[in-house]
Amino acid sequence: MAQLGRFGFLAIAVVFHLMYCYSIFDIYFVSPIVSGMREFSVDEKEAPARRLVLFVGDGLRADKAFQSFPDPSPSSNDTTDALIPRPLAPFLRSRVLEHGTFGVSHTRVPTESRPGHVALIAGLYEDVSAVMTGWKLNPVNFDSVFNRSRHTWSWGSPDILPMFEQGAVPGRVDADTYGAEAEDFTQDATHLDIWVFDKVKELFENAKTNATLNGQLREDKIVFFLHLLGLDTTGHSFRPYSKEYLHNIKVVDQGVEEITTLVEDFYGDGKTAFVFTADHGMSDWGSHGDGHPDNTRTPLVAWGSGVAKPIINKVASGHEDGFSADWGLSKVQRNDVAQADVAALMAYLVGLAFPVNSVGELPLAYIEGDLRTKAEALLVNARSILEMYRVKEEKKKSTELRYKPFPGLGDERHSSERRITDIRRSIDSGKYGKAIKDTDELIQLGLQGLRYLQTYDWLFLRTLVTVGYLGWIVFAITTVIDLHVLNGQTQPSRSVTSMLFFSSLLVILYAFLYIQKSSWTYYAYAIFPVMFWEEVVASRAALTKGKEVLFGHVMATKDVTSLVIRGLGFIGVLEALVQSYFRREIYTVCYFLAITWPAFYGLDFIKQNRFLVGTWACSCALMSVFTLLPANKVEDINLIMLGGGIMFTVGTMYLFFEKSILVHTTSTKEPSATPKADGFSRTILGVQVGLVGLAMFVTRSSVASIQAKSGLPLGTQIVGWVVLIASFTVPFLHGLQPNNNYIHRLVVIFLSFSPIFILLTISYEGLFYFAYFTTVVTWVRLEHRIYSYISPRSSAADQITIPKGLELLKPALSSASNRLNKAGNGEYRALSLADARISLFFLFLLQSAFFSTGNIASVSSFSLDAVYRLIPVFDPFSQGALLMFKILIPFAVISANLGILNRRLGVAPSALFMIVMAIGDVMTLNFFYMVRDEGSWLDIGTTISHFCIASGLCVFVAALETISEVFVSGIEFESDYSAKGDPNGVIARAANGHGKDRLE
């Protein structure tokens, strides 16, 4: 075990957690796509429609599409008439009232453009892992309505159209896209939709003079796809309740009307079907991605050839949920569908085969025709889904040792063939209602069968992963005890029996996986638990000795009771952190409880450290406020400037009072105290403070330009990037003539990140940064004071003569002397049980860094608005990376402070980080069993995010340790200077008025 070492441990931790983080995609989100299915289509002499036009209003919420608002047009000028609420989409409303069928299409998470369009056009809900492997192009081959068409013309965004063009038969899909630079979030986005409408008009205009094109357009089974991105872009920039978003709805409605009229006039045969819908909605704060109802509910309106006319009743069905109460459509029957059902509807209308990977159910309420027609169509839909079940079952049978069939379709009596025969008999005998009912039940059985096959390996894999995580926790604790409690004095002890047992176990597991033709990832999941538990058994001597060292003093009943209470409290905090993923307010409670923490060390300790304890109480009180504020923020330039002003003030105050702040913590013999070094350092600090001020100026200018919809001036954008880059490069100039005082280093770090928290903030994040930095710095100082206060006095320190009135310096001096003596000998002190508390505090503050400005239950709470000040054109990866960069800054801050605390407490550099890696997976196991792939879209997306963050925390902590080493490299503390020579020198300086609070 001792031979493993610090870096070996970190390497194993990273590999294990990355591998096991992927496990949920092998367990819960296996790709539903298989190949080899036969295609099925409704056998009719003539399809209901010869052609289909699909309009997708990207990012359009269902409620906004049908509600009434005052005229949002820029030319309305808020006149009396303009203030009267009216429907913003009168043409679509007329289709609902007189010509077609409407409802709400319910999407699944992630509510993003790619998976939404795949569901609409392919009838397939992509598994999350497949979505993550590609954004613009499809990472896996799937069938689609476009691929089944004779020809498809499409217009719109370069982020959506290419994946359907390249995923189809070559030459079958034409995709005409605008350039990515057109997707500018700082300007009016209606031009994107107008561009699409103009291109459609251009196509039909060209057909008048191009005989070949005219012939193609007049064939049957053709599809036109209009992707309207303007709503999504406008919603991100101005929010879906803004005049800009509402005006864009008007633009889209007018464009849909023009294209509908154009197509009907061109063909004149009344054989065109139209479908209008959206890929996802939009939250009130201008984002999407999670399962919030505003993101999952989209409008669906179908009209034209083959589509049923509206059903009008005094009290129509479908409105029972109250969602559509203010639409003024309560007399029209509302027919809700799942998003994948739209693909089945479109395939039927144009007479195409159902996409072979589609799980959509044909919505009969949207179909015009008698019951026999509907029964026949639904039976074909069922056979298509059952064909997918048949192929998947045969594949599973070929690899399973003892396959257990799905009970609903598993025997001759309940087989799909027998059920289809019974349904066919009902149709032939005129029992159409019964046939439709039985077919619907068969479809549900087919979907349940697919679900059964998807979850077939769950029990085995979950057991494997659980044993792996438990093995890691015990292995990590054993390693920490061996390396940092026993100083690597024990050696692993392996017997022939134990080696034979674990080797045989691994061979059996691998043989089982090989026979079943399992994925290579399964082998990785299997080797870790065997490896960890074998190492734990071999190192059992370390656990035995570690128990004696850590718990040897626990003898009396009082000690045992105290230990049990502290242990329960420790577990309680971990569970509170788990629950905080669902309720951010838990952090508010925890911070208020943390205020009382110093009181546990007695009144004397508080009296000796009045200022520090007071600062801790104030900082915790400030931090408790942020998790009570809304995670979904609206841009507020005043709060941005207030946060920036505080950062600028802190930098300026330090710049002016640097010497008086450091005079008690820096030896006059050090180079950093010379005028040359001091002048150079102050110059660099002045530049950093200037960058903070420049960031405030640039941000105010950018916000003003974007809010005025005049775009982002190039000069402002360039200056913003210059400030961003300079804020990270300028601090490195301190290395030319370094000042290694830890307070100076912390101020440099604070100023380095301050401009980013101004440039990339939209509300109170800058205030959070100041409060958080203050809290972690105070925590480090307080932990050191506590350690000095409770540490045993060394004999050397006891022999030192302490001037009268400064006796309280003795514990601190003893602690510093012990640490320096060990450091001088290349040694570190052994860990104690108290260090577990420090690691728990670190874990708490680490999580708080994330939850104080956002909510992981709603990933979209981290708004991209501020990123538009640097990258105004749509670029999901660059914009996302910039946003993540800002979110991760507080983690770098706490890693630097923990690195300082490591040194001040005299523990090994990785010791506290390793404890965090061990205890963090208690949370991970909680979240592993909370993962859901069914239920509400919000539940599914939330559980995935929770597990991935908790599991990735270990990898993150490993990275933080590396960052910490960079930040604290070369740092020296005030006690270092004096204790290197004469400890009495420290006391002498204290006696000259520097005070005991300066000795830390």
mmCIF file of N, CA, C and O in Angstrom, residues 639-717:
data_model
loop_
_atom_site.group_PDB
_atom_site.id
_atom_site.type_symbol
_atom_site.label_atom_id
_atom_site.label_comp_id
_atom_site.label_asym_id
_atom_site.label_seq_id
_atom_site.Cartn_x
_atom_site.Cartn_y
_atom_site.Cartn_z
ATOM 1 N N LEU A 639 -26.438 45.660 -9.688
ATOM 2 C CA LEU A 639 -25.794 44.644 -8.850
ATOM 3 C C LEU A 639 -24.414 44.284 -9.394
ATOM 4 O O LEU A 639 -23.476 44.033 -8.633
ATOM 5 N N ILE A 640 -24.297 44.254 -10.723
ATOM 6 C CA ILE A 640 -22.994 43.960 -11.327
ATOM 7 C C ILE A 640 -21.978 45.022 -10.921
ATOM 8 O O ILE A 640 -20.849 44.716 -10.522
ATOM 9 N N MET A 641 -22.390 46.282 -11.028
ATOM 10 C CA MET A 641 -21.487 47.379 -10.689
ATOM 11 C C MET A 641 -21.187 47.409 -9.191
ATOM 12 O O MET A 641 -20.070 47.755 -8.778
ATOM 13 N N LEU A 642 -22.169 47.046 -8.364
ATOM 14 C CA LEU A 642 -21.936 47.016 -6.920
ATOM 15 C C LEU A 642 -20.884 45.962 -6.576
ATOM 16 O O LEU A 642 -19.956 46.243 -5.802
ATOM 17 N N GLY A 643 -21.022 44.775 -7.154
ATOM 18 C CA GLY A 643 -20.013 43.741 -6.923
ATOM 19 C C GLY A 643 -18.648 44.169 -7.415
ATOM 20 O O GLY A 643 -17.635 43.981 -6.733
ATOM 21 N N GLY A 644 -18.600 44.771 -8.606
ATOM 22 C CA GLY A 644 -17.329 45.242 -9.140
ATOM 23 C C GLY A 644 -16.728 46.339 -8.287
ATOM 24 O O GLY A 644 -15.507 46.393 -8.074
ATOM 25 N N GLY A 645 -17.601 47.236 -7.763
ATOM 26 C CA GLY A 645 -17.113 48.312 -6.910
ATOM 27 C C GLY A 645 -16.465 47.788 -5.638
ATOM 28 O O GLY A 645 -15.433 48.310 -5.183
ATOM 29 N N ILE A 646 -17.041 46.749 -5.052
ATOM 30 C CA ILE A 646 -16.450 46.160 -3.840
ATOM 31 C C ILE A 646 -15.086 45.546 -4.163
ATOM 32 O O ILE A 646 -14.115 45.721 -3.404
ATOM 33 N N MET A 647 -14.994 44.830 -5.288
ATOM 34 C CA MET A 647 -13.704 44.241 -5.670
ATOM 35 C C MET A 647 -12.659 45.329 -5.900
ATOM 36 O O MET A 647 -11.497 45.206 -5.472
ATOM 37 N N PHE A 648 -13.052 46.395 -6.580
ATOM 38 C CA PHE A 648 -12.129 47.501 -6.843
ATOM 39 C C PHE A 648 -11.689 48.152 -5.537
ATOM 40 O O PHE A 648 -10.507 48.485 -5.360
ATOM 41 N N THR A 649 -12.612 48.316 -4.606
ATOM 42 C CA THR A 649 -12.290 48.926 -3.315
ATOM 43 C C THR A 649 -11.318 48.073 -2.521
ATOM 44 O O THR A 649 -10.363 48.591 -1.916
ATOM 45 N N VAL A 650 -11.536 46.744 -2.509
ATOM 46 C CA VAL A 650 -10.630 45.843 -1.795
ATOM 47 C C VAL A 650 -9.221 45.955 -2.363
ATOM 48 O O VAL A 650 -8.233 46.067 -1.618
ATOM 49 N N GLY A 651 -9.114 45.944 -3.693
ATOM 50 C CA GLY A 651 -7.798 46.060 -4.314
ATOM 51 C C GLY A 651 -7.122 47.379 -4.020
ATOM 52 O O GLY A 651 -5.925 47.435 -3.725
ATOM 53 N N THR A 652 -7.914 48.455 -4.079
ATOM 54 C CA THR A 652 -7.353 49.792 -3.814
ATOM 55 C C THR A 652 -6.896 49.926 -2.371
ATOM 56 O O THR A 652 -5.805 50.466 -2.096
ATOM 57 N N MET A 653 -7.707 49.455 -1.441
ATOM 58 C CA MET A 653 -7.343 49.537 -0.024
ATOM 59 C C MET A 653 -6.066 48.760 0.259
ATOM 60 O O MET A 653 -5.183 49.229 0.995
ATOM 61 N N TYR A 654 -5.947 47.587 -0.332
ATOM 62 C CA TYR A 654 -4.730 46.808 -0.114
ATOM 63 C C TYR A 654 -3.527 47.506 -0.728
ATOM 64 O O TYR A 654 -2.424 47.520 -0.161
ATOM 65 N N LEU A 655 -3.742 48.114 -1.884
ATOM 66 C CA LEU A 655 -2.652 48.801 -2.566
ATOM 67 C C LEU A 655 -2.115 49.949 -1.708
ATOM 68 O O LEU A 655 -0.895 50.160 -1.621
ATOM 69 N N PHE A 656 -2.988 50.659 -1.052
ATOM 70 C CA PHE A 656 -2.572 51.800 -0.247
ATOM 71 C C PHE A 656 -2.046 51.393 1.124
ATOM 72 O O PHE A 656 -1.164 52.050 1.684
ATOM 73 N N PHE A 657 -2.586 50.317 1.705
ATOM 74 C CA PHE A 657 -2.209 49.928 3.062
ATOM 75 C C PHE A 657 -1.450 48.603 3.099
ATOM 76 O O PHE A 657 -1.437 47.929 4.126
ATOM 77 N N GLU A 658 -0.825 48.271 1.990
ATOM 78 C CA GLU A 658 -0.129 46.979 1.902
ATOM 79 C C GLU A 658 0.924 46.826 2.994
ATOM 80 O O GLU A 658 1.000 45.803 3.673
ATOM 81 N N LYS A 659 1.758 47.851 3.166
ATOM 82 C CA LYS A 659 2.856 47.728 4.133
ATOM 83 C C LYS A 659 2.348 47.569 5.553
ATOM 84 O O LYS A 659 2.864 46.745 6.318
ATOM 85 N N SER A 660 1.325 48.327 5.903
ATOM 86 C CA SER A 660 0.816 48.218 7.267
ATOM 87 C C SER A 660 0.128 46.870 7.484
ATOM 88 O O SER A 660 0.098 46.355 8.600
ATOM 89 N N ILE A 661 -0.431 46.290 6.401
ATOM 90 C CA ILE A 661 -1.070 44.978 6.525
ATOM 91 C C ILE A 661 -0.022 43.883 6.676
ATOM 92 O O ILE A 661 -0.180 42.942 7.460
ATOM 93 N N LEU A 662 1.088 44.015 5.929
ATOM 94 C CA LEU A 662 2.088 42.957 5.920
ATOM 95 C C LEU A 662 3.232 43.176 6.901
ATOM 96 O O LEU A 662 4.065 42.287 7.077
ATOM 97 N N VAL A 663 3.290 44.357 7.530
ATOM 98 C CA VAL A 663 4.441 44.664 8.371
ATOM 99 C C VAL A 663 4.597 43.671 9.508
ATOM 100 O O VAL A 663 5.703 43.367 9.941
ATOM 101 N N HIS A 664 3.489 43.142 9.998
ATOM 102 C CA HIS A 664 3.546 42.191 11.098
ATOM 103 C C HIS A 664 3.724 40.763 10.610
ATOM 104 O O HIS A 664 3.869 39.854 11.419
ATOM 105 N N THR A 665 3.660 40.567 9.295
ATOM 106 C CA THR A 665 3.732 39.203 8.768
ATOM 107 C C THR A 665 4.902 38.995 7.830
ATOM 108 O O THR A 665 4.997 37.981 7.171
ATOM 109 N N THR A 666 5.793 39.984 7.736
ATOM 110 C CA THR A 666 6.926 39.862 6.835
ATOM 111 C C THR A 666 8.203 40.320 7.529
ATOM 112 O O THR A 666 8.239 41.382 8.130
ATOM 113 N N SER A 667 9.237 39.545 7.427
ATOM 114 C CA SER A 667 10.529 39.918 8.004
ATOM 115 C C SER A 667 11.169 41.005 7.172
ATOM 116 O O SER A 667 11.173 40.976 5.959
ATOM 117 N N THR A 668 11.746 41.972 7.817
ATOM 118 C CA THR A 668 12.405 43.050 7.086
ATOM 119 C C THR A 668 13.655 42.572 6.381
ATOM 120 O O THR A 668 14.206 43.261 5.551
ATOM 121 N N LYS A 669 14.064 41.333 6.688
ATOM 122 C CA LYS A 669 15.247 40.793 6.035
ATOM 123 C C LYS A 669 14.903 40.129 4.701
ATOM 124 O O LYS A 669 15.772 39.751 3.950
ATOM 125 N N GLU A 670 13.616 39.973 4.440
ATOM 126 C CA GLU A 670 13.221 39.277 3.226
ATOM 127 C C GLU A 670 13.340 40.210 2.026
ATOM 128 O O GLU A 670 13.106 41.411 2.127
ATOM 129 N N PRO A 671 13.655 39.664 0.839
ATOM 130 C CA PRO A 671 13.778 40.486 -0.369
ATOM 131 C C PRO A 671 12.509 41.235 -0.706
ATOM 132 O O PRO A 671 12.534 42.303 -1.284
ATOM 133 N N SER A 672 11.363 40.641 -0.369
ATOM 134 C CA SER A 672 10.106 41.299 -0.714
ATOM 135 C C SER A 672 9.930 42.627 -0.019
ATOM 136 O O SER A 672 9.054 43.404 -0.370
ATOM 137 N N ALA A 673 10.742 42.900 1.003
ATOM 138 C CA ALA A 673 10.596 44.154 1.737
ATOM 139 C C ALA A 673 11.464 45.261 1.163
ATOM 140 O O ALA A 673 11.356 46.396 1.578
ATOM 141 N N THR A 674 12.320 44.952 0.196
ATOM 142 C CA THR A 674 13.188 45.966 -0.378
ATOM 143 C C THR A 674 12.375 46.903 -1.248
ATOM 144 O O THR A 674 11.362 46.513 -1.831
ATOM 145 N N PRO A 675 12.796 48.170 -1.385
ATOM 146 C CA PRO A 675 12.030 49.136 -2.172
ATOM 147 C C PRO A 675 11.814 48.694 -3.612
ATOM 148 O O PRO A 675 10.746 48.882 -4.163
ATOM 149 N N LYS A 676 12.848 48.028 -4.218
ATOM 150 C CA LYS A 676 12.730 47.613 -5.605
ATOM 151 C C LYS A 676 11.628 46.591 -5.782
ATOM 152 O O LYS A 676 10.755 46.710 -6.640
ATOM 153 N N ALA A 677 11.671 45.576 -4.946
ATOM 154 C CA ALA A 677 10.652 44.531 -5.035
ATOM 155 C C ALA A 677 9.284 45.086 -4.700
ATOM 156 O O ALA A 677 8.290 44.776 -5.327
ATOM 157 N N ASP A 678 9.240 45.954 -3.661
ATOM 158 C CA ASP A 678 7.964 46.510 -3.235
ATOM 159 C C ASP A 678 7.364 47.371 -4.334
ATOM 160 O O ASP A 678 6.176 47.288 -4.616
ATOM 161 N N GLY A 679 8.202 48.202 -4.972
ATOM 162 C CA GLY A 679 7.709 49.060 -6.045
ATOM 163 C C GLY A 679 7.209 48.258 -7.233
ATOM 164 O O GLY A 679 6.164 48.567 -7.811
ATOM 165 N N PHE A 680 7.934 47.223 -7.611
ATOM 166 C CA PHE A 680 7.521 46.398 -8.749
ATOM 167 C C PHE A 680 6.206 45.686 -8.440
ATOM 168 O O PHE A 680 5.293 45.647 -9.262
ATOM 169 N N SER A 681 6.128 45.120 -7.245
ATOM 170 C CA SER A 681 4.919 44.396 -6.846
ATOM 171 C C SER A 681 3.707 45.321 -6.825
ATOM 172 O O SER A 681 2.623 44.959 -7.280
ATOM 173 N N ARG A 682 3.900 46.528 -6.305
ATOM 174 C CA ARG A 682 2.789 47.477 -6.227
ATOM 175 C C ARG A 682 2.351 47.913 -7.620
ATOM 176 O O ARG A 682 1.166 48.161 -7.866
ATOM 177 N N THR A 683 3.297 47.979 -8.547
ATOM 178 C CA THR A 683 2.933 48.332 -9.926
ATOM 179 C C THR A 683 2.038 47.268 -10.550
ATOM 180 O O THR A 683 1.018 47.585 -11.184
ATOM 181 N N ILE A 684 2.417 46.003 -10.365
ATOM 182 C CA ILE A 684 1.608 44.903 -10.912
ATOM 183 C C ILE A 684 0.235 44.883 -10.250
ATOM 184 O O ILE A 684 -0.789 44.694 -10.911
ATOM 185 N N LEU A 685 0.197 45.090 -8.927
ATOM 186 C CA LEU A 685 -1.081 45.138 -8.230
ATOM 187 C C LEU A 685 -1.947 46.283 -8.757
ATOM 188 O O LEU A 685 -3.165 46.142 -8.913
ATOM 189 N N GLY A 686 -1.297 47.424 -9.045
ATOM 190 C CA GLY A 686 -2.034 48.561 -9.599
ATOM 191 C C GLY A 686 -2.650 48.227 -10.950
ATOM 192 O O GLY A 686 -3.783 48.627 -11.244
ATOM 193 N N VAL A 687 -1.903 47.479 -11.776
ATOM 194 C CA VAL A 687 -2.447 47.058 -13.069
ATOM 195 C C VAL A 687 -3.652 46.146 -12.866
ATOM 196 O O VAL A 687 -4.668 46.261 -13.564
ATOM 197 N N GLN A 688 -3.549 45.228 -11.889
ATOM 198 C CA GLN A 688 -4.666 44.324 -11.624
ATOM 199 C C GLN A 688 -5.904 45.094 -11.169
ATOM 200 O O GLN A 688 -7.019 44.798 -11.600
ATOM 201 N N VAL A 689 -5.703 46.063 -10.289
ATOM 202 C CA VAL A 689 -6.836 46.886 -9.854
ATOM 203 C C VAL A 689 -7.407 47.661 -11.038
ATOM 204 O O VAL A 689 -8.635 47.800 -11.185
ATOM 205 N N GLY A 690 -6.541 48.152 -11.909
ATOM 206 C CA GLY A 690 -7.002 48.860 -13.102
ATOM 207 C C GLY A 690 -7.825 47.972 -14.016
ATOM 208 O O GLY A 690 -8.805 48.427 -14.620
ATOM 209 N N LEU A 691 -7.450 46.696 -14.125
ATOM 210 C CA LEU A 691 -8.224 45.760 -14.946
ATOM 211 C C LEU A 691 -9.627 45.556 -14.388
ATOM 212 O O LEU A 691 -10.588 45.388 -15.144
ATOM 213 N N VAL A 692 -9.737 45.597 -13.060
ATOM 214 C CA VAL A 692 -11.066 45.484 -12.437
ATOM 215 C C VAL A 692 -11.925 46.674 -12.851
ATOM 216 O O VAL A 692 -13.089 46.520 -13.237
ATOM 217 N N GLY A 693 -11.350 47.872 -12.773
ATOM 218 C CA GLY A 693 -12.091 49.061 -13.185
ATOM 219 C C GLY A 693 -12.444 49.041 -14.653
ATOM 220 O O GLY A 693 -13.559 49.409 -15.050
ATOM 221 N N LEU A 694 -11.504 48.586 -15.501
ATOM 222 C CA LEU A 694 -11.766 48.516 -16.937
ATOM 223 C C LEU A 694 -12.855 47.493 -17.242
ATOM 224 O O LEU A 694 -13.691 47.704 -18.133
ATOM 225 N N ALA A 695 -12.866 46.388 -16.487
ATOM 226 C CA ALA A 695 -13.909 45.370 -16.669
ATOM 227 C C ALA A 695 -15.283 45.956 -16.372
ATOM 228 O O ALA A 695 -16.269 45.664 -17.068
ATOM 229 N N MET A 696 -15.368 46.799 -15.350
ATOM 230 C CA MET A 696 -16.644 47.441 -15.021
ATOM 231 C C MET A 696 -17.090 48.356 -16.166
ATOM 232 O O MET A 696 -18.267 48.352 -16.549
ATOM 233 N N PHE A 697 -16.166 49.121 -16.708
ATOM 234 C CA PHE A 697 -16.498 50.045 -17.795
ATOM 235 C C PHE A 697 -16.968 49.284 -19.037
ATOM 236 O O PHE A 697 -17.988 49.632 -19.651
ATOM 237 N N VAL A 698 -16.227 48.250 -19.408
ATOM 238 C CA VAL A 698 -16.565 47.468 -20.601
ATOM 239 C C VAL A 698 -17.914 46.778 -20.431
ATOM 240 O O VAL A 698 -18.727 46.732 -21.360
ATOM 241 N N THR A 699 -18.158 46.242 -19.243
ATOM 242 C CA THR A 699 -19.417 45.539 -19.000
ATOM 243 C C THR A 699 -20.603 46.482 -19.103
ATOM 244 O O THR A 699 -21.629 46.153 -19.707
ATOM 245 N N ARG A 700 -20.475 47.655 -18.526
ATOM 246 C CA ARG A 700 -21.570 48.633 -18.610
ATOM 247 C C ARG A 700 -21.839 49.001 -20.067
ATOM 248 O O ARG A 700 -23.000 49.095 -20.503
ATOM 249 N N SER A 701 -20.789 49.182 -20.828
ATOM 250 C CA SER A 701 -20.936 49.539 -22.237
ATOM 251 C C SER A 701 -21.591 48.404 -23.028
ATOM 252 O O SER A 701 -22.482 48.638 -23.851
ATOM 253 N N SER A 702 -21.154 47.162 -22.762
ATOM 254 C CA SER A 702 -21.712 46.007 -23.472
ATOM 255 C C SER A 702 -23.189 45.833 -23.174
ATOM 256 O O SER A 702 -24.005 45.602 -24.074
ATOM 257 N N VAL A 703 -23.545 45.933 -21.899
ATOM 258 C CA VAL A 703 -24.948 45.772 -21.501
ATOM 259 C C VAL A 703 -25.823 46.820 -22.161
ATOM 260 O O VAL A 703 -26.920 46.522 -22.654
ATOM 261 N N ALA A 704 -25.344 48.050 -22.197
ATOM 262 C CA ALA A 704 -26.125 49.133 -22.805
ATOM 263 C C ALA A 704 -26.362 48.863 -24.291
ATOM 264 O O ALA A 704 -27.466 49.058 -24.808
ATOM 265 N N SER A 705 -25.330 48.404 -24.993
ATOM 266 C CA SER A 705 -25.454 48.143 -26.434
ATOM 267 C C SER A 705 -26.398 46.986 -26.713
ATOM 268 O O SER A 705 -27.230 47.050 -27.621
ATOM 269 N N ILE A 706 -26.274 45.914 -25.919
ATOM 270 C CA ILE A 706 -27.114 44.738 -26.144
ATOM 271 C C ILE A 706 -28.566 45.039 -25.816
ATOM 272 O O ILE A 706 -29.480 44.636 -26.548
ATOM 273 N N GLN A 707 -28.801 45.762 -24.733
ATOM 274 C CA GLN A 707 -30.178 46.095 -24.364
ATOM 275 C C GLN A 707 -30.822 47.030 -25.389
ATOM 276 O O GLN A 707 -32.034 47.002 -25.577
ATOM 277 N N ALA A 708 -30.005 47.824 -26.052
ATOM 278 C CA ALA A 708 -30.522 48.707 -27.094
ATOM 279 C C ALA A 708 -30.698 47.982 -28.425
ATOM 280 O O ALA A 708 -31.123 48.581 -29.412
ATOM 281 N N LYS A 709 -30.347 46.672 -28.455
ATOM 282 C CA LYS A 709 -30.458 45.830 -29.654
ATOM 283 C C LYS A 709 -29.643 46.383 -30.821
ATOM 284 O O LYS A 709 -30.009 46.235 -31.989
ATOM 285 N N SER A 710 -28.555 47.064 -30.492
ATOM 286 C CA SER A 710 -27.677 47.601 -31.531
ATOM 287 C C SER A 710 -26.488 46.704 -31.786
ATOM 288 O O SER A 710 -25.554 47.081 -32.486
ATOM 289 N N GLY A 711 -26.498 45.497 -31.198
ATOM 290 C CA GLY A 711 -25.388 44.577 -31.376
ATOM 291 C C GLY A 711 -24.250 44.895 -30.432
ATOM 292 O O GLY A 711 -24.299 45.864 -29.670
ATOM 293 N N LEU A 712 -23.229 44.067 -30.481
ATOM 294 C CA LEU A 712 -22.059 44.266 -29.642
ATOM 295 C C LEU A 712 -20.965 44.932 -30.451
ATOM 296 O O LEU A 712 -20.454 44.341 -31.411
ATOM 297 N N PRO A 713 -20.581 46.169 -30.112
ATOM 298 C CA PRO A 713 -19.517 46.852 -30.863
ATOM 299 C C PRO A 713 -18.232 46.039 -30.844
ATOM 300 O O PRO A 713 -17.855 45.477 -29.806
ATOM 301 N N LEU A 714 -17.565 45.982 -31.981
ATOM 302 C CA LEU A 714 -16.349 45.189 -32.089
ATOM 303 C C LEU A 714 -15.292 45.664 -31.106
ATOM 304 O O LEU A 714 -14.594 44.849 -30.472
ATOM 305 N N GLY A 715 -15.156 46.971 -30.950
ATOM 306 C CA GLY A 715 -14.157 47.504 -30.033
ATOM 307 C C GLY A 715 -14.418 47.070 -28.604
ATOM 308 O O GLY A 715 -13.497 46.684 -27.869
ATOM 309 N N THR A 716 -15.683 47.108 -28.197
ATOM 310 C CA THR A 716 -16.042 46.677 -26.840
ATOM 311 C C THR A 716 -15.742 45.199 -26.648
ATOM 312 O O THR A 716 -15.242 44.785 -25.602
ATOM 313 N N GLN A 717 -16.052 44.399 -27.674
ATOM 314 C CA GLN A 717 -15.793 42.964 -27.600
ATOM 315 C C GLN A 717 -14.291 42.689 -27.470
ATOM 316 O O GLN A 717 -13.863 41.858 -26.662
#
